Amino acid sequence: MSAPLLELRGVARRFVARRDVFGRATATVKAVDGVDLALRAGETLALVGESGCGKSTVGRLALRLIEPSEGVVRFEGSDLASLGERGLRGFRRHAQLIFQDPYASLNPRMTVGDMLAEPLALHDIAASGQRAARVGDLLSLVGLRPEFAQRYAHEFSGGQRQRIAIARAIAVEPKLIVCDEPVSALDVSIRAQVINLLRDLQKRLGLAYVFISHDLAVVKHIADRVAVMYLGRIVELADTETLFADPRHPYTRALLSAIPVPEPGLRRNRRILDGDVPSPIDPPPGCHLHTRCPHAVDQCRRDRPALETVTPGREVACHLWRDLPPARDSLPRESAPDPVLAKLQAAFVAAGSVA
Ligand code: SF4
């Protein structure tokens, strides 16, 4: 079998949280704690979890925007830490990032055409005489008119700006794009259009996505596989259909039970976890979730649960996963629809592929 496009093995990343008056570190946060992941070409892997769980840090480690404290990140089999300047430049061409905020990610002083031409020149992708035509092609590819190249970012709506950011990312013909909450700042109906655009571009260009989101309704629509993170660790990893139909980890079940059901008159029983997310500066020993988990036993307070294979491609980090009742029983439905989710799902249907 060929090497994965992207691979993280035993990756950890610590940050200094506090320093004393002499500048010495007095507290550190392990934002990512022993993460193993692999992404195939053309695949979408979603990273989900509450704010501060480490999913954006994993995205930045995958792009070598920050260095791991431990472990190795490989792209097409090459250790990113071993790349020199030239190798890193080649990698940057193949691996791009789309940010949450399209307002902040575009240069307000450049025309859209200049912004899209810049990476073409930087990576020698198109000769200067061909760049204008290539810019027009890129704008068409993301559903915008080629003449928009003459305008500035402030002249566009939020959805259009995110399309421009996507055009800039695909300008260098990448193989991998890390999408960090790419639709969170957009209106519900625009969200659906941008997600459908990303799916359409993936099919046409063979892109792989690491899709970072706290919005499970969106993740369900775009991801092939989902990794659920809690306090820097992956607690469950499965293909999307399996994870949503039969979540095994108590944390995954709590996250999924918080998604409203769009059908009129139906709602899931929410499984709210007790307490707040513990401080990442001093996380609980053993299983990080034990302070909030209704199933916790002594072993959970003592031993870190390893990711265990449930079925091929499906892994769970919980000492009790074999003994917990099926998810069907843990997620019964009751009353009351959620109007926002219903609108989002209707918008996915109505948006078509490229708006
Ligand atoms: Fe809950 Fe224990 Fe499983 Fe952690 S290992 S999720 S505390 S049952």
CSV table of C-alpha atoms and ligand atoms in Angstrom, one decimal:
chain,number,residue,atom,x,y,z
A,1,MET,CA,0.0,0.0,0.0
A,2,SER,CA,1.3,3.5,-0.8
A,3,ALA,CA,2.4,5.9,1.9
A,4,PRO,CA,-0.3,8.2,3.2
A,5,LEU,CA,-0.2,11.8,1.9
A,6,LEU,CA,0.1,13.1,5.5
A,7,GLU,CA,1.0,11.2,8.6
A,8,LEU,CA,1.4,12.2,12.3
A,9,ARG,CA,3.1,9.7,14.6
A,10,GLY,CA,3.3,10.3,18.4
A,11,VAL,CA,3.0,14.1,17.8
A,12,ALA,CA,2.9,16.3,20.9
A,13,ARG,CA,3.2,20.1,21.2
A,14,ARG,CA,3.8,22.0,24.4
A,15,PHE,CA,3.4,25.8,24.8
A,16,VAL,CA,4.7,27.9,27.7
A,17,ALA,CA,1.6,29.1,29.6
A,18,ARG,CA,3.3,31.2,32.3
A,19,ARG,CA,6.8,32.7,33.0
A,20,ASP,CA,8.4,34.1,36.1
A,21,VAL,CA,9.9,37.6,36.3
A,22,PHE,CA,13.1,36.2,34.8
A,23,GLY,CA,11.3,34.9,31.8
A,24,ARG,CA,11.7,31.2,32.9
A,25,ALA,CA,8.8,28.9,32.1
A,26,THR,CA,6.8,28.0,35.2
A,27,ALA,CA,3.8,26.3,33.5
A,28,THR,CA,3.3,24.6,30.2
A,29,VAL,CA,0.3,23.4,28.3
A,30,LYS,CA,0.4,20.2,26.3
A,31,ALA,CA,-1.9,21.4,23.5
A,32,VAL,CA,-1.4,18.2,21.5
A,33,ASP,CA,-0.6,15.0,23.4
A,34,GLY,CA,0.6,11.9,21.4
A,35,VAL,CA,-1.5,12.2,18.3
A,36,ASP,CA,-1.4,9.5,15.5
A,37,LEU,CA,-3.2,10.3,12.3
A,38,ALA,CA,-3.0,9.4,8.6
A,39,LEU,CA,-4.6,11.1,5.6
A,40,ARG,CA,-4.9,9.6,2.2
A,41,ALA,CA,-4.8,11.6,-1.1
A,42,GLY,CA,-8.2,12.9,-2.0
A,43,GLU,CA,-9.7,12.2,1.5
A,44,THR,CA,-11.4,14.6,4.0
A,45,LEU,CA,-10.5,14.0,7.6
A,46,ALA,CA,-12.4,16.2,10.1
A,47,LEU,CA,-10.9,17.1,13.5
A,48,VAL,CA,-13.7,18.0,16.0
A,49,GLY,CA,-13.9,18.9,19.6
A,50,GLU,CA,-14.6,21.7,21.9
A,51,SER,CA,-12.6,25.0,21.8
A,52,GLY,CA,-9.1,24.4,23.1
A,53,CYS,CA,-9.0,20.7,22.4
A,54,GLY,CA,-5.9,21.1,20.2
A,55,LYS,CA,-7.5,20.6,16.7
A,56,SER,CA,-6.1,23.9,15.3
A,57,THR,CA,-2.7,23.1,16.7
A,58,VAL,CA,-2.8,19.7,14.9
A,59,GLY,CA,-3.6,21.6,11.7
A,60,ARG,CA,-0.6,23.9,12.1
A,61,LEU,CA,1.7,21.0,13.0
A,62,ALA,CA,0.6,19.3,9.8
A,63,LEU,CA,1.7,22.3,7.8
A,64,ARG,CA,4.9,22.8,9.8
A,65,LEU,CA,3.8,26.3,10.8
A,66,ILE,CA,4.8,25.2,14.3
A,67,GLU,CA,7.3,22.4,15.2
A,68,PRO,CA,6.3,19.4,17.3
A,69,SER,CA,7.8,19.0,20.8
A,70,GLU,CA,7.7,15.2,20.2
A,71,GLY,CA,6.9,12.9,17.3
A,72,VAL,CA,7.1,13.1,13.6
A,73,VAL,CA,5.0,14.6,10.8
A,74,ARG,CA,5.5,13.2,7.3
A,75,PHE,CA,4.2,14.4,4.0
A,76,GLU,CA,4.4,11.9,1.1
A,77,GLY,CA,6.7,9.9,3.3
A,78,SER,CA,9.2,12.7,4.0
A,79,ASP,CA,9.8,13.9,7.6
A,80,LEU,CA,8.9,17.6,7.6
A,81,ALA,CA,11.5,18.3,10.2
A,82,SER,CA,14.3,17.2,7.8
A,83,LEU,CA,13.3,19.5,5.0
A,84,GLY,CA,15.7,22.3,4.1
A,85,GLU,CA,14.7,25.6,2.6
A,86,ARG,CA,14.2,24.2,-0.9
A,87,GLY,CA,12.3,21.2,0.3
A,88,LEU,CA,10.1,23.3,2.6
A,89,ARG,CA,9.3,25.6,-0.3
A,90,GLY,CA,8.2,22.6,-2.4
A,91,PHE,CA,6.1,21.4,0.6
A,92,ARG,CA,4.4,24.8,1.0
A,93,ARG,CA,3.3,24.6,-2.6
A,94,HIS,CA,1.6,21.3,-1.9
A,95,ALA,CA,0.0,22.1,1.5
A,96,GLN,CA,-2.1,25.2,2.0
A,97,LEU,CA,-4.3,26.7,4.7
A,98,ILE,CA,-7.7,28.3,4.6
A,99,PHE,CA,-8.5,30.4,7.7
A,100,GLN,CA,-11.8,30.9,9.5
A,101,ASP,CA,-11.9,34.7,8.9
A,102,PRO,CA,-11.9,35.6,5.2
A,103,TYR,CA,-11.8,39.3,6.2
A,104,ALA,CA,-8.4,38.9,8.0
A,105,SER,CA,-6.8,36.5,5.5
A,106,LEU,CA,-6.9,38.8,2.4
A,107,ASN,CA,-4.6,41.8,1.9
A,108,PRO,CA,-6.8,44.9,1.8
A,109,ARG,CA,-4.2,46.9,-0.2
A,110,MET,CA,-3.9,44.4,-3.1
A,111,THR,CA,-6.4,43.7,-5.9
A,112,VAL,CA,-7.8,40.2,-6.0
A,113,GLY,CA,-5.9,39.7,-9.3
A,114,ASP,CA,-2.6,40.7,-7.6
A,115,MET,CA,-3.3,38.4,-4.6
A,116,LEU,CA,-4.0,35.4,-6.9
A,117,ALA,CA,-1.0,36.2,-9.2
A,118,GLU,CA,1.4,36.5,-6.3
A,119,PRO,CA,1.7,32.7,-5.5
A,120,LEU,CA,1.8,31.9,-9.2
A,121,ALA,CA,4.9,34.0,-9.5
A,122,LEU,CA,6.4,32.8,-6.2
A,123,HIS,CA,6.2,29.2,-7.2
A,124,ASP,CA,6.9,29.7,-11.0
A,125,ILE,CA,3.5,28.2,-11.9
A,126,ALA,CA,2.6,30.6,-14.7
A,127,ALA,CA,4.8,32.9,-16.8
A,128,SER,CA,4.0,36.6,-16.4
A,129,GLY,CA,2.1,36.8,-19.7
A,130,GLN,CA,-0.2,33.9,-18.7
A,131,ARG,CA,-0.9,35.0,-15.1
A,132,ALA,CA,-4.0,37.1,-15.9
A,133,ALA,CA,-5.6,34.3,-17.7
A,134,ARG,CA,-4.8,31.9,-14.9
A,135,VAL,CA,-6.3,34.3,-12.4
A,136,GLY,CA,-9.5,34.5,-14.4
A,137,ASP,CA,-9.6,30.6,-14.5
A,138,LEU,CA,-9.1,30.5,-10.7
A,139,LEU,CA,-12.0,32.9,-10.1
A,140,SER,CA,-14.2,31.0,-12.4
A,141,LEU,CA,-13.3,27.8,-10.6
A,142,VAL,CA,-14.5,29.2,-7.3
A,143,GLY,CA,-17.7,30.6,-8.9
A,144,LEU,CA,-16.7,34.2,-9.3
A,145,ARG,CA,-16.6,36.4,-12.4
A,146,PRO,CA,-13.1,36.8,-13.9
A,147,GLU,CA,-13.5,40.6,-14.0
A,148,PHE,CA,-13.6,40.6,-10.2
A,149,ALA,CA,-9.8,40.5,-10.4
A,150,GLN,CA,-9.7,44.3,-10.6
A,151,ARG,CA,-11.5,44.8,-7.3
A,152,TYR,CA,-10.3,44.9,-3.7
A,153,ALA,CA,-11.3,42.5,-0.9
A,154,HIS,CA,-13.5,45.1,0.9
A,155,GLU,CA,-15.8,45.2,-2.1
A,156,PHE,CA,-17.0,41.6,-1.5
A,157,SER,CA,-19.3,39.8,0.8
A,158,GLY,CA,-18.1,37.3,3.4
A,159,GLY,CA,-18.9,34.3,1.2
A,160,GLN,CA,-17.2,35.8,-1.8
A,161,ARG,CA,-14.1,36.6,0.3
A,162,GLN,CA,-13.9,33.0,1.4
A,163,ARG,CA,-14.2,32.0,-2.3
A,164,ILE,CA,-11.2,34.3,-3.0
A,165,ALA,CA,-9.3,32.8,-0.1
A,166,ILE,CA,-10.0,29.3,-1.6
A,167,ALA,CA,-8.9,30.5,-5.0
A,168,ARG,CA,-5.6,31.7,-3.5
A,169,ALA,CA,-5.1,28.3,-1.8
A,170,ILE,CA,-5.7,26.3,-5.0
A,171,ALA,CA,-3.6,28.6,-7.2
A,172,VAL,CA,-0.5,26.7,-6.3
A,173,GLU,CA,-2.1,23.3,-7.2
A,174,PRO,CA,-1.9,21.8,-3.7
A,175,LYS,CA,-2.5,18.2,-2.7
A,176,LEU,CA,-3.5,19.1,0.8
A,177,ILE,CA,-5.5,22.0,2.3
A,178,VAL,CA,-6.0,22.5,6.0
A,179,CYS,CA,-9.4,24.2,6.4
A,180,ASP,CA,-9.6,25.7,9.9
A,181,GLU,CA,-13.2,26.5,10.7
A,182,PRO,CA,-13.6,27.7,7.1
A,183,VAL,CA,-17.4,28.4,7.3
A,184,SER,CA,-17.9,29.4,10.9
A,185,ALA,CA,-17.9,33.1,10.2
A,186,LEU,CA,-20.5,32.8,7.4
A,187,ASP,CA,-24.3,33.0,7.3
A,188,VAL,CA,-26.0,29.6,7.3
A,189,SER,CA,-27.0,29.6,3.6
A,190,ILE,CA,-23.6,30.9,2.5
A,191,ARG,CA,-22.0,28.1,4.6
A,192,ALA,CA,-23.7,25.5,2.5
A,193,GLN,CA,-22.5,27.1,-0.7
A,194,VAL,CA,-18.9,27.2,0.4
A,195,ILE,CA,-19.0,23.6,1.7
A,196,ASN,CA,-20.4,22.5,-1.6
A,197,LEU,CA,-17.7,24.4,-3.4
A,198,LEU,CA,-15.0,22.7,-1.4
A,199,ARG,CA,-16.5,19.3,-2.2
A,200,ASP,CA,-16.7,20.1,-5.9
A,201,LEU,CA,-13.1,21.3,-6.0
A,202,GLN,CA,-12.0,18.2,-4.2
A,203,LYS,CA,-13.6,16.0,-6.9
A,204,ARG,CA,-12.1,18.1,-9.7
A,205,LEU,CA,-8.6,18.5,-8.3
A,206,GLY,CA,-8.1,15.5,-6.1
A,207,LEU,CA,-7.5,17.5,-3.0
A,208,ALA,CA,-7.2,16.1,0.5
A,209,TYR,CA,-8.6,18.2,3.4
A,210,VAL,CA,-7.9,18.3,7.0
A,211,PHE,CA,-11.2,19.9,8.0
A,212,ILE,CA,-11.2,21.5,11.5
A,213,SER,CA,-14.6,22.4,12.9
A,214,HIS,CA,-16.8,22.4,16.0
A,215,ASP,CA,-19.9,22.2,13.8
A,216,LEU,CA,-20.8,18.6,13.6
A,217,ALA,CA,-23.7,19.2,11.1
A,218,VAL,CA,-21.1,20.6,8.6
A,219,VAL,CA,-18.6,17.8,9.4
A,220,LYS,CA,-21.2,15.2,8.6
A,221,HIS,CA,-21.8,16.7,5.2
A,222,ILE,CA,-18.1,16.9,4.1
A,223,ALA,CA,-15.9,14.5,6.0
A,224,ASP,CA,-15.0,10.9,5.0
A,225,ARG,CA,-13.5,10.2,8.5
A,226,VAL,CA,-13.7,12.0,11.8
A,227,ALA,CA,-11.2,12.3,14.6
A,228,VAL,CA,-12.7,13.5,17.9
A,229,MET,CA,-10.3,15.3,20.2
A,230,TYR,CA,-10.4,16.1,23.9
A,231,LEU,CA,-7.7,18.0,25.8
A,232,GLY,CA,-5.1,17.3,23.2
A,233,ARG,CA,-5.8,13.6,22.6
A,234,ILE,CA,-7.8,11.7,20.0
A,235,VAL,CA,-10.5,9.8,21.8
A,236,GLU,CA,-12.3,8.3,18.8
A,237,LEU,CA,-11.6,7.9,15.1
A,238,ALA,CA,-13.9,6.4,12.6
A,239,ASP,CA,-15.5,6.9,9.2
A,240,THR,CA,-18.2,9.5,9.3
A,241,GLU,CA,-21.2,7.3,8.8
A,242,THR,CA,-20.1,4.9,11.5
A,243,LEU,CA,-19.2,7.6,14.0
A,244,PHE,CA,-22.6,9.4,13.6
A,245,ALA,CA,-24.6,6.1,13.6
A,246,ASP,CA,-22.8,4.4,16.5
A,247,PRO,CA,-20.5,6.6,18.6
A,248,ARG,CA,-18.6,4.6,21.1
A,249,HIS,CA,-16.7,7.1,23.3
A,250,PRO,CA,-18.8,8.9,26.0
A,251,TYR,CA,-17.3,12.2,24.9
A,252,THR,CA,-18.3,11.6,21.2
A,253,ARG,CA,-21.8,10.7,22.4
A,254,ALA,CA,-22.1,13.9,24.4
A,255,LEU,CA,-21.0,16.0,21.4
A,256,LEU,CA,-23.4,14.2,19.0
A,257,SER,CA,-26.3,14.4,21.4
A,258,ALA,CA,-25.9,18.2,21.4
A,259,ILE,CA,-26.7,18.3,17.6
A,260,PRO,CA,-30.3,19.3,17.2
A,261,VAL,CA,-32.4,17.0,15.0
A,262,PRO,CA,-34.0,18.9,12.1
A,263,GLU,CA,-37.1,16.8,11.8
A,264,PRO,CA,-40.2,18.6,13.1
A,265,GLY,CA,-41.3,17.3,16.5
A,266,LEU,CA,-38.1,15.4,17.2
A,267,ARG,CA,-35.0,16.0,19.3
A,268,ARG,CA,-32.2,14.0,20.9
A,269,ASN,CA,-31.9,13.6,24.6
A,270,ARG,CA,-28.9,15.7,25.4
A,271,ARG,CA,-26.1,14.0,27.3
A,272,ILE,CA,-24.5,17.0,29.0
A,273,LEU,CA,-21.2,16.2,30.6
A,274,ASP,CA,-20.8,17.5,34.2
A,275,GLY,CA,-18.5,20.4,34.9
A,276,ASP,CA,-16.2,22.5,32.7
A,277,VAL,CA,-13.3,21.4,30.5
A,278,PRO,CA,-10.4,21.0,33.0
A,279,SER,CA,-7.4,23.4,32.7
A,280,PRO,CA,-5.0,22.1,30.1
A,281,ILE,CA,-2.2,23.4,32.3
A,282,ASP,CA,-3.1,20.7,34.9
A,283,PRO,CA,-5.2,18.1,33.1
A,284,PRO,CA,-6.7,15.2,35.2
A,285,PRO,CA,-4.5,12.1,35.3
A,286,GLY,CA,-5.5,8.8,33.6
A,287,CYS,CA,-8.4,9.5,31.2
A,288,HIS,CA,-8.7,13.3,30.9
A,289,LEU,CA,-12.5,12.9,30.7
A,290,HIS,CA,-12.9,11.1,34.1
A,291,THR,CA,-13.8,14.3,36.0
A,292,ARG,CA,-16.9,14.7,33.7
A,293,CYS,CA,-17.7,11.1,32.6
A,294,PRO,CA,-20.7,9.5,34.1
A,295,HIS,CA,-19.2,6.0,33.6
A,296,ALA,CA,-15.8,6.7,35.2
A,297,VAL,CA,-14.3,3.9,37.4
A,298,ASP,CA,-11.0,3.8,39.4
A,299,GLN,CA,-9.0,2.6,36.4
A,300,CYS,CA,-10.1,5.8,34.5
A,301,ARG,CA,-8.6,8.0,37.2
A,302,ARG,CA,-5.3,6.1,37.1
A,303,ASP,CA,-4.5,4.9,33.6
A,304,ARG,CA,-4.5,6.7,30.3
A,305,PRO,CA,-6.7,4.7,27.8
A,306,ALA,CA,-4.9,3.8,24.6
A,307,LEU,CA,-6.7,4.1,21.2
A,308,GLU,CA,-7.9,0.5,20.6
A,309,THR,CA,-9.1,-0.9,17.3
A,310,VAL,CA,-12.8,-1.7,17.5
A,311,THR,CA,-13.0,-2.7,13.8
A,312,PRO,CA,-10.5,-2.0,11.1
A,313,GLY,CA,-10.3,1.8,10.7
A,314,ARG,CA,-12.3,2.5,13.9
A,315,GLU,CA,-10.5,3.3,17.1
A,316,VAL,CA,-11.7,4.3,20.6
A,317,ALA,CA,-9.7,5.4,23.7
A,318,CYS,CA,-11.9,4.3,26.6
A,319,HIS,CA,-11.3,1.6,29.1
A,320,LEU,CA,-15.0,0.7,29.1
A,321,TRP,CA,-16.0,0.9,25.4
A,322,ARG,CA,-16.9,-2.8,25.3
A,323,ASP,CA,-19.3,-2.5,28.2
A,324,LEU,CA,-21.2,0.7,27.4
A,325,PRO,CA,-24.7,0.4,26.1
A,326,PRO,CA,-25.2,0.9,22.3
A,327,ALA,CA,-25.4,4.5,21.2
A,328,ARG,CA,-29.0,3.9,20.0
A,329,ASP,CA,-30.0,3.5,23.6
A,330,SER,CA,-27.9,6.4,24.8
A,331,LEU,CA,-29.3,8.9,22.2
A,332,PRO,CA,-33.1,8.5,22.2
A,333,ARG,CA,-35.1,11.2,20.5
A,334,GLU,CA,-37.9,13.3,21.8
A,335,SER,CA,-39.4,16.6,20.8
A,336,ALA,CA,-38.7,20.1,19.2
A,337,PRO,CA,-36.7,20.9,16.0
A,338,ASP,CA,-33.9,23.3,15.7
A,339,PRO,CA,-34.6,26.0,13.1
A,340,VAL,CA,-31.0,26.9,12.4
A,341,LEU,CA,-30.0,23.3,11.6
A,342,ALA,CA,-33.1,22.8,9.5
A,343,LYS,CA,-32.2,25.9,7.5
A,344,LEU,CA,-28.6,24.7,7.0
A,345,GLN,CA,-29.6,21.3,5.8
A,346,ALA,CA,-32.2,22.8,3.4
A,347,ALA,CA,-29.5,25.2,2.2
A,348,PHE,CA,-27.2,22.2,1.4
A,349,VAL,CA,-29.8,20.8,-0.8
A,350,ALA,CA,-30.7,24.1,-2.4
A,351,ALA,CA,-27.1,25.3,-3.0
A,352,GLY,CA,-26.2,22.8,-5.6
A,353,SER,CA,-22.5,22.3,-6.4
A,354,VAL,CA,-21.1,25.8,-7.2
A,355,ALA,CA,-23.1,29.0,-6.7
B,1,SF4,FE1,-15.2,7.6,30.8
B,1,SF4,FE2,-13.4,5.9,31.8
B,1,SF4,FE3,-14.0,5.8,29.3
B,1,SF4,FE4,-12.6,7.9,30.2
B,1,SF4,S1,-11.9,5.8,30.1
B,1,SF4,S2,-14.3,8.0,28.8
B,1,SF4,S3,-13.5,8.2,32.2
B,1,SF4,S4,-15.3,5.4,31.0
